[in-house]
């Protein structure tokens, strides 16, 4: 084959070859749109309100229903609640009187120990009354919460007693606070008893 023929054949082969694909450009990475800034609680509440949510109303209705159920429970166990409150008041009055007597005794601590040992059965009775009313899973509302708070305060005072209790600065204030709490509990129980919507079942 002559040189001219070879060149012609080469040219023909080159012309038939597929053109090379242009180099591909790297695709830019797709970034997610930036997240909107978090809403303030006020903005969230407003957005929920505009969307038709009524959280406050629903929460209020649930709280009222829970409180009414609690009042019904107390109404059904009213005698037991009154018995516990009355027993707590007797104990608070006894502690107040006895603490002053211990302070005047020749040996205040010995006088206190004798008093304490003679009242073990009272403490056991109060504890039993309280546990019977504080049943697991029962939400008895604000009245139950009040009685529980009074019982815990009484328990704290009783556990911290000693021959010099009456001389301690906080003692009179704690006794007064307990008495006021018991007054409030009695008023709450009276109100529940008078509530015609809470007829005993």
JSON list of C-alpha atoms in Angstrom, two decimals:
[
{"chain": "A", "resi": 1, "resn": "UNK", "atom": "CA", "xyz": [0.00, 0.00, 0.00]},
{"chain": "A", "resi": 2, "resn": "UNK", "atom": "CA", "xyz": [1.34, 3.34, -0.94]},
{"chain": "A", "resi": 3, "resn": "UNK", "atom": "CA", "xyz": [1.85, 6.09, 1.55]},
{"chain": "A", "resi": 4, "resn": "UNK", "atom": "CA", "xyz": [-1.02, 8.03, 0.07]},
{"chain": "A", "resi": 5, "resn": "UNK", "atom": "CA", "xyz": [-3.35, 5.07, 0.41]},
{"chain": "A", "resi": 6, "resn": "UNK", "atom": "CA", "xyz": [-2.29, 4.48, 4.03]},
{"chain": "A", "resi": 7, "resn": "UNK", "atom": "CA", "xyz": [-2.95, 8.12, 4.91]},
{"chain": "A", "resi": 8, "resn": "UNK", "atom": "CA", "xyz": [-6.33, 7.96, 3.25]},
{"chain": "A", "resi": 9, "resn": "UNK", "atom": "CA", "xyz": [-7.29, 4.83, 5.19]},
{"chain": "A", "resi": 10, "resn": "UNK", "atom": "CA", "xyz": [-6.12, 6.36, 8.47]},
{"chain": "A", "resi": 11, "resn": "UNK", "atom": "CA", "xyz": [-8.11, 9.50, 7.81]},
{"chain": "A", "resi": 12, "resn": "UNK", "atom": "CA", "xyz": [-11.16, 7.39, 7.09]},
{"chain": "A", "resi": 13, "resn": "UNK", "atom": "CA", "xyz": [-10.78, 5.44, 10.32]},
{"chain": "A", "resi": 14, "resn": "UNK", "atom": "CA", "xyz": [-10.32, 8.63, 12.34]},
{"chain": "A", "resi": 15, "resn": "UNK", "atom": "CA", "xyz": [-13.40, 10.17, 10.77]},
{"chain": "A", "resi": 16, "resn": "UNK", "atom": "CA", "xyz": [-15.53, 7.14, 11.68]},
{"chain": "A", "resi": 17, "resn": "UNK", "atom": "CA", "xyz": [-14.46, 7.07, 15.33]},
{"chain": "A", "resi": 18, "resn": "UNK", "atom": "CA", "xyz": [-16.95, 8.44, 17.86]},
{"chain": "A", "resi": 19, "resn": "UNK", "atom": "CA", "xyz": [-16.11, 11.87, 19.08]},
{"chain": "A", "resi": 20, "resn": "UNK", "atom": "CA", "xyz": [-14.78, 11.85, 22.63]},
{"chain": "A", "resi": 21, "resn": "UNK", "atom": "CA", "xyz": [-17.28, 12.98, 25.26]},
{"chain": "A", "resi": 22, "resn": "UNK", "atom": "CA", "xyz": [-16.46, 16.33, 26.76]},
{"chain": "A", "resi": 23, "resn": "UNK", "atom": "CA", "xyz": [-15.10, 16.05, 30.28]},
{"chain": "A", "resi": 24, "resn": "UNK", "atom": "CA", "xyz": [-17.93, 16.13, 32.77]},
{"chain": "A", "resi": 25, "resn": "UNK", "atom": "CA", "xyz": [-18.07, 19.00, 35.17]},
{"chain": "A", "resi": 26, "resn": "UNK", "atom": "CA", "xyz": [-18.48, 18.08, 38.84]},
{"chain": "A", "resi": 27, "resn": "UNK", "atom": "CA", "xyz": [-22.07, 18.60, 39.94]},
{"chain": "A", "resi": 28, "resn": "UNK", "atom": "CA", "xyz": [-22.40, 21.07, 42.78]},
{"chain": "A", "resi": 29, "resn": "UNK", "atom": "CA", "xyz": [-23.46, 19.44, 46.07]},
{"chain": "A", "resi": 30, "resn": "UNK", "atom": "CA", "xyz": [-27.12, 20.09, 46.84]},
{"chain": "A", "resi": 31, "resn": "UNK", "atom": "CA", "xyz": [-27.41, 21.69, 50.24]},
{"chain": "A", "resi": 32, "resn": "UNK", "atom": "CA", "xyz": [-30.58, 21.49, 52.31]},
{"chain": "A", "resi": 33, "resn": "UNK", "atom": "CA", "xyz": [-32.33, 24.79, 52.82]},
{"chain": "A", "resi": 34, "resn": "UNK", "atom": "CA", "xyz": [-31.39, 26.28, 56.19]},
{"chain": "A", "resi": 35, "resn": "UNK", "atom": "CA", "xyz": [-33.76, 25.31, 59.01]},
{"chain": "A", "resi": 36, "resn": "UNK", "atom": "CA", "xyz": [-35.97, 28.11, 60.23]},
{"chain": "A", "resi": 37, "resn": "UNK", "atom": "CA", "xyz": [-34.91, 29.57, 63.57]},
{"chain": "A", "resi": 38, "resn": "UNK", "atom": "CA", "xyz": [-36.68, 27.96, 66.54]},
{"chain": "A", "resi": 39, "resn": "UNK", "atom": "CA", "xyz": [-39.88, 29.65, 67.65]},
{"chain": "A", "resi": 40, "resn": "UNK", "atom": "CA", "xyz": [-40.19, 31.27, 71.01]},
{"chain": "A", "resi": 41, "resn": "UNK", "atom": "CA", "xyz": [-42.86, 29.74, 73.27]},
{"chain": "A", "resi": 42, "resn": "UNK", "atom": "CA", "xyz": [-45.07, 32.75, 72.57]},
{"chain": "A", "resi": 43, "resn": "UNK", "atom": "CA", "xyz": [-44.68, 32.36, 68.78]},
{"chain": "A", "resi": 44, "resn": "UNK", "atom": "CA", "xyz": [-45.38, 28.64, 69.02]},
{"chain": "A", "resi": 45, "resn": "UNK", "atom": "CA", "xyz": [-48.52, 29.26, 71.09]},
{"chain": "A", "resi": 46, "resn": "UNK", "atom": "CA", "xyz": [-49.69, 31.85, 68.56]},
{"chain": "A", "resi": 47, "resn": "UNK", "atom": "CA", "xyz": [-49.03, 29.51, 65.62]},
{"chain": "A", "resi": 48, "resn": "UNK", "atom": "CA", "xyz": [-50.94, 26.70, 67.34]},
{"chain": "A", "resi": 49, "resn": "UNK", "atom": "CA", "xyz": [-53.81, 29.07, 68.12]},
{"chain": "A", "resi": 50, "resn": "UNK", "atom": "CA", "xyz": [-54.00, 30.17, 64.44]},
{"chain": "A", "resi": 51, "resn": "UNK", "atom": "CA", "xyz": [-53.98, 26.52, 63.39]},
{"chain": "A", "resi": 52, "resn": "UNK", "atom": "CA", "xyz": [-57.01, 25.85, 65.59]},
{"chain": "A", "resi": 53, "resn": "UNK", "atom": "CA", "xyz": [-55.34, 24.12, 68.55]},
{"chain": "A", "resi": 54, "resn": "UNK", "atom": "CA", "xyz": [-56.79, 25.04, 71.94]},
{"chain": "A", "resi": 55, "resn": "UNK", "atom": "CA", "xyz": [-54.24, 23.67, 74.41]},
{"chain": "A", "resi": 56, "resn": "UNK", "atom": "CA", "xyz": [-55.19, 25.97, 77.27]},
{"chain": "A", "resi": 57, "resn": "UNK", "atom": "CA", "xyz": [-58.88, 25.07, 77.06]},
{"chain": "A", "resi": 58, "resn": "UNK", "atom": "CA", "xyz": [-58.16, 21.36, 76.83]},
{"chain": "A", "resi": 59, "resn": "UNK", "atom": "CA", "xyz": [-55.67, 21.44, 79.71]},
{"chain": "A", "resi": 60, "resn": "UNK", "atom": "CA", "xyz": [-58.13, 23.45, 81.79]},
{"chain": "A", "resi": 61, "resn": "UNK", "atom": "CA", "xyz": [-60.93, 20.97, 81.12]},
{"chain": "A", "resi": 62, "resn": "UNK", "atom": "CA", "xyz": [-58.69, 18.04, 82.04]},
{"chain": "A", "resi": 63, "resn": "UNK", "atom": "CA", "xyz": [-57.59, 19.75, 85.26]},
{"chain": "A", "resi": 64, "resn": "UNK", "atom": "CA", "xyz": [-61.22, 20.46, 86.21]},
{"chain": "A", "resi": 65, "resn": "UNK", "atom": "CA", "xyz": [-62.23, 16.87, 85.50]},
{"chain": "A", "resi": 66, "resn": "UNK", "atom": "CA", "xyz": [-59.27, 15.57, 87.54]},
{"chain": "A", "resi": 67, "resn": "UNK", "atom": "CA", "xyz": [-60.12, 17.87, 90.45]},
{"chain": "A", "resi": 68, "resn": "UNK", "atom": "CA", "xyz": [-63.79, 16.86, 90.34]},
{"chain": "A", "resi": 69, "resn": "UNK", "atom": "CA", "xyz": [-62.80, 13.19, 90.38]},
{"chain": "A", "resi": 70, "resn": "UNK", "atom": "CA", "xyz": [-60.53, 13.88, 93.35]},
{"chain": "A", "resi": 71, "resn": "UNK", "atom": "CA", "xyz": [-63.32, 15.64, 95.24]},
{"chain": "A", "resi": 72, "resn": "UNK", "atom": "CA", "xyz": [-65.60, 12.67, 94.54]},
{"chain": "A", "resi": 73, "resn": "UNK", "atom": "CA", "xyz": [-62.99, 10.32, 96.00]},
{"chain": "A", "resi": 74, "resn": "UNK", "atom": "CA", "xyz": [-62.68, 12.47, 99.13]},
{"chain": "A", "resi": 75, "resn": "UNK", "atom": "CA", "xyz": [-66.49, 12.59, 99.43]},
{"chain": "A", "resi": 76, "resn": "UNK", "atom": "CA", "xyz": [-66.66, 8.81, 99.34]},
{"chain": "A", "resi": 77, "resn": "UNK", "atom": "CA", "xyz": [-64.03, 8.61, 102.13]},
{"chain": "A", "resi": 78, "resn": "UNK", "atom": "CA", "xyz": [-65.10, 11.71, 104.02]},
{"chain": "A", "resi": 79, "resn": "UNK", "atom": "CA", "xyz": [-65.30, 10.07, 107.46]},
{"chain": "A", "resi": 80, "resn": "UNK", "atom": "CA", "xyz": [-61.75, 8.74, 107.10]},
{"chain": "A", "resi": 81, "resn": "UNK", "atom": "CA", "xyz": [-60.43, 12.17, 106.04]},
{"chain": "A", "resi": 82, "resn": "UNK", "atom": "CA", "xyz": [-62.18, 13.85, 108.96]},
{"chain": "A", "resi": 83, "resn": "UNK", "atom": "CA", "xyz": [-60.80, 11.21, 111.32]},
{"chain": "A", "resi": 84, "resn": "UNK", "atom": "CA", "xyz": [-57.24, 11.78, 110.11]},
{"chain": "A", "resi": 85, "resn": "UNK", "atom": "CA", "xyz": [-57.51, 15.58, 110.33]},
{"chain": "A", "resi": 86, "resn": "UNK", "atom": "CA", "xyz": [-59.02, 15.34, 113.84]},
{"chain": "A", "resi": 87, "resn": "UNK", "atom": "CA", "xyz": [-56.29, 12.94, 115.00]},
{"chain": "A", "resi": 88, "resn": "UNK", "atom": "CA", "xyz": [-53.59, 15.20, 113.56]},
{"chain": "A", "resi": 89, "resn": "UNK", "atom": "CA", "xyz": [-55.04, 18.20, 115.39]},
{"chain": "A", "resi": 90, "resn": "UNK", "atom": "CA", "xyz": [-55.09, 16.29, 118.70]},
{"chain": "A", "resi": 91, "resn": "UNK", "atom": "CA", "xyz": [-51.46, 15.33, 118.17]},
{"chain": "A", "resi": 92, "resn": "UNK", "atom": "CA", "xyz": [-50.39, 18.89, 117.27]},
{"chain": "A", "resi": 93, "resn": "UNK", "atom": "CA", "xyz": [-52.12, 20.30, 120.36]},
{"chain": "A", "resi": 94, "resn": "UNK", "atom": "CA", "xyz": [-50.51, 17.60, 122.51]},
{"chain": "A", "resi": 95, "resn": "UNK", "atom": "CA", "xyz": [-47.05, 18.34, 121.10]},
{"chain": "A", "resi": 96, "resn": "UNK", "atom": "CA", "xyz": [-47.50, 22.07, 121.75]},
{"chain": "A", "resi": 97, "resn": "UNK", "atom": "CA", "xyz": [-48.61, 21.59, 125.38]},
{"chain": "A", "resi": 98, "resn": "UNK", "atom": "CA", "xyz": [-46.09, 18.85, 126.15]},
{"chain": "A", "resi": 99, "resn": "UNK", "atom": "CA", "xyz": [-43.10, 20.75, 124.73]},
{"chain": "A", "resi": 100, "resn": "UNK", "atom": "CA", "xyz": [-43.74, 23.57, 127.20]},
{"chain": "A", "resi": 101, "resn": "UNK", "atom": "CA", "xyz": [-43.96, 21.06, 130.01]},
{"chain": "A", "resi": 102, "resn": "UNK", "atom": "CA", "xyz": [-40.64, 19.43, 129.03]},
{"chain": "A", "resi": 103, "resn": "UNK", "atom": "CA", "xyz": [-38.95, 22.82, 129.12]},
{"chain": "A", "resi": 104, "resn": "UNK", "atom": "CA", "xyz": [-40.00, 23.24, 132.79]},
{"chain": "A", "resi": 105, "resn": "UNK", "atom": "CA", "xyz": [-38.90, 19.74, 133.83]},
{"chain": "A", "resi": 106, "resn": "UNK", "atom": "CA", "xyz": [-35.72, 19.12, 135.81]},
{"chain": "A", "resi": 107, "resn": "UNK", "atom": "CA", "xyz": [-34.48, 16.88, 132.96]},
{"chain": "A", "resi": 108, "resn": "UNK", "atom": "CA", "xyz": [-36.22, 18.05, 129.74]},
{"chain": "A", "resi": 109, "resn": "UNK", "atom": "CA", "xyz": [-34.77, 15.29, 127.58]},
{"chain": "A", "resi": 110, "resn": "UNK", "atom": "CA", "xyz": [-35.89, 12.56, 129.98]},
{"chain": "A", "resi": 111, "resn": "UNK", "atom": "CA", "xyz": [-39.38, 14.09, 130.13]},
{"chain": "A", "resi": 112, "resn": "UNK", "atom": "CA", "xyz": [-39.51, 14.13, 126.34]},
{"chain": "A", "resi": 113, "resn": "UNK", "atom": "CA", "xyz": [-38.42, 10.45, 126.06]},
{"chain": "A", "resi": 114, "resn": "UNK", "atom": "CA", "xyz": [-41.13, 9.36, 128.49]},
{"chain": "A", "resi": 115, "resn": "UNK", "atom": "CA", "xyz": [-43.73, 11.27, 126.51]},
{"chain": "A", "resi": 116, "resn": "UNK", "atom": "CA", "xyz": [-42.50, 9.80, 123.21]},
{"chain": "A", "resi": 117, "resn": "UNK", "atom": "CA", "xyz": [-42.50, 6.20, 124.45]},
{"chain": "A", "resi": 118, "resn": "UNK", "atom": "CA", "xyz": [-46.08, 6.58, 125.72]},
{"chain": "A", "resi": 119, "resn": "UNK", "atom": "CA", "xyz": [-47.28, 7.76, 122.30]},
{"chain": "A", "resi": 120, "resn": "UNK", "atom": "CA", "xyz": [-45.90, 5.17, 119.93]},
{"chain": "A", "resi": 121, "resn": "UNK", "atom": "CA", "xyz": [-49.41, 3.80, 119.38]},
{"chain": "A", "resi": 122, "resn": "UNK", "atom": "CA", "xyz": [-50.68, 7.28, 118.39]},
{"chain": "A", "resi": 123, "resn": "UNK", "atom": "CA", "xyz": [-47.97, 7.65, 115.76]},
{"chain": "A", "resi": 124, "resn": "UNK", "atom": "CA", "xyz": [-48.71, 4.17, 114.40]},
{"chain": "A", "resi": 125, "resn": "UNK", "atom": "CA", "xyz": [-52.44, 4.98, 114.22]},
{"chain": "A", "resi": 126, "resn": "UNK", "atom": "CA", "xyz": [-51.86, 8.24, 112.34]},
{"chain": "A", "resi": 127, "resn": "UNK", "atom": "CA", "xyz": [-49.48, 6.56, 109.91]},
{"chain": "A", "resi": 128, "resn": "UNK", "atom": "CA", "xyz": [-52.00, 3.81, 109.22]},
{"chain": "A", "resi": 129, "resn": "UNK", "atom": "CA", "xyz": [-54.86, 6.29, 108.66]},
{"chain": "A", "resi": 130, "resn": "UNK", "atom": "CA", "xyz": [-52.72, 8.29, 106.25]},
{"chain": "A", "resi": 131, "resn": "UNK", "atom": "CA", "xyz": [-51.58, 5.24, 104.25]},
{"chain": "A", "resi": 132, "resn": "UNK", "atom": "CA", "xyz": [-55.14, 3.99, 103.84]},
{"chain": "A", "resi": 133, "resn": "UNK", "atom": "CA", "xyz": [-56.18, 7.28, 102.23]},
{"chain": "A", "resi": 134, "resn": "UNK", "atom": "CA", "xyz": [-53.07, 7.65, 100.09]},
{"chain": "A", "resi": 135, "resn": "UNK", "atom": "CA", "xyz": [-53.75, 4.74, 97.76]},
{"chain": "A", "resi": 136, "resn": "UNK", "atom": "CA", "xyz": [-51.47, 4.11, 94.81]},
{"chain": "A", "resi": 137, "resn": "UNK", "atom": "CA", "xyz": [-52.75, 5.59, 91.55]},
{"chain": "A", "resi": 138, "resn": "UNK", "atom": "CA", "xyz": [-55.45, 7.72, 93.19]},
{"chain": "A", "resi": 139, "resn": "UNK", "atom": "CA", "xyz": [-55.38, 11.43, 92.35]},
{"chain": "A", "resi": 140, "resn": "UNK", "atom": "CA", "xyz": [-57.66, 12.98, 94.96]},
{"chain": "A", "resi": 141, "resn": "UNK", "atom": "CA", "xyz": [-57.03, 16.56, 93.89]},
{"chain": "A", "resi": 142, "resn": "UNK", "atom": "CA", "xyz": [-56.18, 19.62, 95.92]},
{"chain": "A", "resi": 143, "resn": "UNK", "atom": "CA", "xyz": [-57.79, 18.42, 99.16]},
{"chain": "A", "resi": 144, "resn": "UNK", "atom": "CA", "xyz": [-55.67, 15.28, 99.16]},
{"chain": "A", "resi": 145, "resn": "UNK", "atom": "CA", "xyz": [-52.58, 17.39, 98.39]},
{"chain": "A", "resi": 146, "resn": "UNK", "atom": "CA", "xyz": [-53.41, 19.65, 101.36]},
{"chain": "A", "resi": 147, "resn": "UNK", "atom": "CA", "xyz": [-53.85, 16.71, 103.75]},
{"chain": "A", "resi": 148, "resn": "UNK", "atom": "CA", "xyz": [-50.61, 15.13, 102.50]},
{"chain": "A", "resi": 149, "resn": "UNK", "atom": "CA", "xyz": [-48.71, 18.39, 103.07]},
{"chain": "A", "resi": 150, "resn": "UNK", "atom": "CA", "xyz": [-50.08, 18.67, 106.63]},
{"chain": "A", "resi": 151, "resn": "UNK", "atom": "CA", "xyz": [-49.18, 15.06, 107.38]},
{"chain": "A", "resi": 152, "resn": "UNK", "atom": "CA", "xyz": [-45.62, 15.57, 106.11]},
{"chain": "A", "resi": 153, "resn": "UNK", "atom": "CA", "xyz": [-45.23, 18.72, 108.20]},
{"chain": "A", "resi": 154, "resn": "UNK", "atom": "CA", "xyz": [-46.54, 16.90, 111.28]},
{"chain": "A", "resi": 155, "resn": "UNK", "atom": "CA", "xyz": [-44.14, 14.04, 110.58]},
{"chain": "A", "resi": 156, "resn": "UNK", "atom": "CA", "xyz": [-41.18, 16.44, 110.28]},
{"chain": "A", "resi": 157, "resn": "UNK", "atom": "CA", "xyz": [-42.09, 18.23, 113.53]},
{"chain": "A", "resi": 158, "resn": "UNK", "atom": "CA", "xyz": [-42.61, 14.95, 115.37]},
{"chain": "A", "resi": 159, "resn": "UNK", "atom": "CA", "xyz": [-39.29, 13.52, 114.16]},
{"chain": "A", "resi": 160, "resn": "UNK", "atom": "CA", "xyz": [-37.37, 16.67, 115.19]},
{"chain": "A", "resi": 161, "resn": "UNK", "atom": "CA", "xyz": [-38.77, 16.87, 118.72]},
{"chain": "A", "resi": 162, "resn": "UNK", "atom": "CA", "xyz": [-36.58, 16.93, 121.79]},
{"chain": "A", "resi": 163, "resn": "UNK", "atom": "CA", "xyz": [-36.63, 18.21, 125.34]},
{"chain": "A", "resi": 164, "resn": "UNK", "atom": "CA", "xyz": [-35.70, 21.71, 124.18]},
{"chain": "A", "resi": 165, "resn": "UNK", "atom": "CA", "xyz": [-38.27, 21.91, 121.34]},
{"chain": "A", "resi": 166, "resn": "UNK", "atom": "CA", "xyz": [-40.29, 24.73, 122.91]},
{"chain": "A", "resi": 167, "resn": "UNK", "atom": "CA", "xyz": [-37.15, 26.88, 123.16]},
{"chain": "A", "resi": 168, "resn": "UNK", "atom": "CA", "xyz": [-36.32, 26.56, 119.47]},
{"chain": "A", "resi": 169, "resn": "UNK", "atom": "CA", "xyz": [-37.06, 29.63, 117.40]},
{"chain": "A", "resi": 170, "resn": "UNK", "atom": "CA", "xyz": [-39.01, 27.87, 114.63]},
{"chain": "A", "resi": 171, "resn": "UNK", "atom": "CA", "xyz": [-41.12, 25.63, 116.88]},
{"chain": "A", "resi": 172, "resn": "UNK", "atom": "CA", "xyz": [-43.98, 28.06, 117.54]},
{"chain": "A", "resi": 173, "resn": "UNK", "atom": "CA", "xyz": [-44.12, 29.04, 113.85]},
{"chain": "A", "resi": 174, "resn": "UNK", "atom": "CA", "xyz": [-44.30, 25.38, 112.77]},
{"chain": "A", "resi": 175, "resn": "UNK", "atom": "CA", "xyz": [-47.09, 24.63, 115.25]},
{"chain": "A", "resi": 176, "resn": "UNK", "atom": "CA", "xyz": [-48.99, 27.70, 114.05]},
{"chain": "A", "resi": 177, "resn": "UNK", "atom": "CA", "xyz": [-48.51, 26.68, 110.41]},
{"chain": "A", "resi": 178, "resn": "UNK", "atom": "CA", "xyz": [-49.79, 23.19, 111.15]},
{"chain": "A", "resi": 179, "resn": "UNK", "atom": "CA", "xyz": [-52.87, 24.58, 112.93]},
{"chain": "A", "resi": 180, "resn": "UNK", "atom": "CA", "xyz": [-53.66, 26.87, 110.00]},
{"chain": "A", "resi": 181, "resn": "UNK", "atom": "CA", "xyz": [-53.28, 23.97, 107.57]},
{"chain": "A", "resi": 182, "resn": "UNK", "atom": "CA", "xyz": [-55.67, 21.86, 109.65]},
{"chain": "A", "resi": 183, "resn": "UNK", "atom": "CA", "xyz": [-58.19, 24.73, 109.64]},
{"chain": "A", "resi": 184, "resn": "UNK", "atom": "CA", "xyz": [-57.94, 24.89, 105.85]},
{"chain": "A", "resi": 185, "resn": "UNK", "atom": "CA", "xyz": [-58.38, 21.11, 105.56]},
{"chain": "A", "resi": 186, "resn": "UNK", "atom": "CA", "xyz": [-61.52, 21.19, 107.72]},
{"chain": "A", "resi": 187, "resn": "UNK", "atom": "CA", "xyz": [-62.97, 23.97, 105.56]},
{"chain": "A", "resi": 188, "resn": "UNK", "atom": "CA", "xyz": [-62.19, 21.99, 102.39]},
{"chain": "A", "resi": 189, "resn": "UNK", "atom": "CA", "xyz": [-63.88, 18.90, 103.82]},
{"chain": "A", "resi": 190, "resn": "UNK", "atom": "CA", "xyz": [-66.94, 20.95, 104.86]},
{"chain": "A", "resi": 191, "resn": "UNK", "atom": "CA", "xyz": [-67.18, 22.34, 101.34]},
{"chain": "A", "resi": 192, "resn": "UNK", "atom": "CA", "xyz": [-66.98, 18.87, 99.78]},
{"chain": "A", "resi": 193, "resn": "UNK", "atom": "CA", "xyz": [-69.64, 17.60, 102.15]},
{"chain": "A", "resi": 194, "resn": "UNK", "atom": "CA", "xyz": [-72.00, 20.43, 101.11]},
{"chain": "A", "resi": 195, "resn": "UNK", "atom": "CA", "xyz": [-71.33, 19.96, 97.38]},
{"chain": "A", "resi": 196, "resn": "UNK", "atom": "CA", "xyz": [-74.57, 18.48, 95.98]},
{"chain": "A", "resi": 197, "resn": "UNK", "atom": "CA", "xyz": [-72.79, 17.31, 92.83]},
{"chain": "A", "resi": 198, "resn": "UNK", "atom": "CA", "xyz": [-70.77, 14.90, 94.96]},
{"chain": "A", "resi": 199, "resn": "UNK", "atom": "CA", "xyz": [-73.56, 12.73, 96.33]},
{"chain": "A", "resi": 200, "resn": "UNK", "atom": "CA", "xyz": [-72.19, 9.52, 97.84]},
{"chain": "A", "resi": 201, "resn": "UNK", "atom": "CA", "xyz": [-72.42, 6.56, 95.47]}
]
